[in-house]
Coordinates of C-alpha atoms and ligand atoms in Angstrom, one line a residue:
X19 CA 208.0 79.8 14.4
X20 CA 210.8 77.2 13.9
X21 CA 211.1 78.9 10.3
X22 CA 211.6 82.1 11.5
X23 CA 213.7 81.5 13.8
X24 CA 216.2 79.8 11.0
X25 CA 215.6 82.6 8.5
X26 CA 217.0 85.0 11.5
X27 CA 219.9 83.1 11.7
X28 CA 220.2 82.6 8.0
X29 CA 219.9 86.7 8.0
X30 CA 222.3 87.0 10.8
X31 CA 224.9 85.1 9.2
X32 CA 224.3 86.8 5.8
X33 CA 225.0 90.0 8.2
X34 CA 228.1 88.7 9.5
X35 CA 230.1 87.7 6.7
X36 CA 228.8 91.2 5.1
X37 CA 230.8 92.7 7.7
X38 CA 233.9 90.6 7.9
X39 CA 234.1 91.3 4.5
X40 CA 233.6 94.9 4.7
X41 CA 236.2 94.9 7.8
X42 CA 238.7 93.1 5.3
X43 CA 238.3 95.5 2.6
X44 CA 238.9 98.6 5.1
X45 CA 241.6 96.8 6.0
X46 CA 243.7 96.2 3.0
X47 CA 242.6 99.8 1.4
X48 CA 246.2 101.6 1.0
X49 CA 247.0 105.3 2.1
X50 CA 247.2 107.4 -1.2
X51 CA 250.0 109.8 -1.5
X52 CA 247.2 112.0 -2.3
X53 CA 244.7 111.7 0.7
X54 CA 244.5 115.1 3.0
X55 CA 246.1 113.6 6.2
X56 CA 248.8 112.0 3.8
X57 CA 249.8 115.5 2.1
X58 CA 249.6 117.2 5.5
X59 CA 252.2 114.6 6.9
X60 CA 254.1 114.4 3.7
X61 CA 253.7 110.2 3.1
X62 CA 255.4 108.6 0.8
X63 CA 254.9 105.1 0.4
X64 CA 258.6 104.9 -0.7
X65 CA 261.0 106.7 1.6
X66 CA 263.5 107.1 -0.8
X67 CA 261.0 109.7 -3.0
X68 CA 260.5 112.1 0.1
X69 CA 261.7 115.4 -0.5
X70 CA 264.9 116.2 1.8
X71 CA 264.6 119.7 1.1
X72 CA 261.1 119.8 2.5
X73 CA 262.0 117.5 5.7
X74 CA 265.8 117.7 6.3
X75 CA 265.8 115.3 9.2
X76 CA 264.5 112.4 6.7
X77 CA 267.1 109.8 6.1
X78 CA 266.3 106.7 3.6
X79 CA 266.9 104.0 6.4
X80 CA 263.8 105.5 8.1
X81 CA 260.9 103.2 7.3
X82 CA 257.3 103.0 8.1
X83 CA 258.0 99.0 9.4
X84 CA 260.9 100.3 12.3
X85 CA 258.9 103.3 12.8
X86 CA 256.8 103.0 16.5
X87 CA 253.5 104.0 15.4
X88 CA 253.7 100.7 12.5
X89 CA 251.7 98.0 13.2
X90 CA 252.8 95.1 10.8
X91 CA 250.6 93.0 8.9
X92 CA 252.2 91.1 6.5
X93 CA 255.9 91.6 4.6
X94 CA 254.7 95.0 2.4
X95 CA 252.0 97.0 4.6
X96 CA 250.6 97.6 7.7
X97 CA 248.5 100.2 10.3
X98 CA 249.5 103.3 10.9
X99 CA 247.8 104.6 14.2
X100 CA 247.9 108.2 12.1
X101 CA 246.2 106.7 9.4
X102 CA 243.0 104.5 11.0
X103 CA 241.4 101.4 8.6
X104 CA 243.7 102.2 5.7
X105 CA 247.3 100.9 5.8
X106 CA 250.6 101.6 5.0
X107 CA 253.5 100.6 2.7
X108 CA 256.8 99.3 5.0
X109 CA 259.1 101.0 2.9
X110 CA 256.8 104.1 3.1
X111 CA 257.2 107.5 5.6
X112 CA 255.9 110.3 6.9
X113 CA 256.9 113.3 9.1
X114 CA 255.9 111.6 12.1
X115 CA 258.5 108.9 11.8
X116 CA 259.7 107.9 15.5
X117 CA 261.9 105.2 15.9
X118 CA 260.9 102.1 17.1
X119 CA 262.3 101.4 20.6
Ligands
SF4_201 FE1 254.7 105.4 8.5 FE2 255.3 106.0 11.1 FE3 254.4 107.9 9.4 FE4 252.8 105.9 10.3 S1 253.8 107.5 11.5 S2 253.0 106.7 8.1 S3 254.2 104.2 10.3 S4 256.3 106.8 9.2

């Protein structure tokens, strides 16, 4: 009985870090340029390669990290409320740039 009990725990624990680990992985994974929601909003994880003919309004000061939706974590990524369990770049963009109150 006592054994069991320990091998549960042992099991659960196993479980645990499992998860924090696969919660860490989701979180660092980067947008690509190249994933569907990415193309549809034009991303560039470097603002200064977006296209101006395509988006006109773009301007090269606006950057994922002063942009509202950002959501820092650390000095060269973050979340992206557009873009859930993947992050990305601060000097990146997209279409739906908004300016950080
Ligand atoms: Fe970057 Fe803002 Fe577009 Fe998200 S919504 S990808 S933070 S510019």
């Amino acid at each position: 009985m006592k054994n069991t009990r320990r091998q549960f725990l042992i099991m659960s624990a196993a479980g645990a870090a499992t998860l924090s680990l696969n919660n860490l992985a989701h979180a660092q994974a980067m947008v690509a340029e190249t994933d569907p929601q990415a193309q549809a909003l034009g991303y560039k994880a470097d603002t200064t390669k977006v296209d101006t003919k395509k988006y006109p309004k773009h301007a090269n000061t606006q950057r994922c990290d002063n942009c509202a939706l950002y959501q820092p974590k650390g000095a060269a990524a973050g979340g992206c409320s557009l873009f859930a369990g993947k992050q990305v770049a601060a000097a990146g963009w997209c279409s739906a740039w908004a300016k950080k109150a």
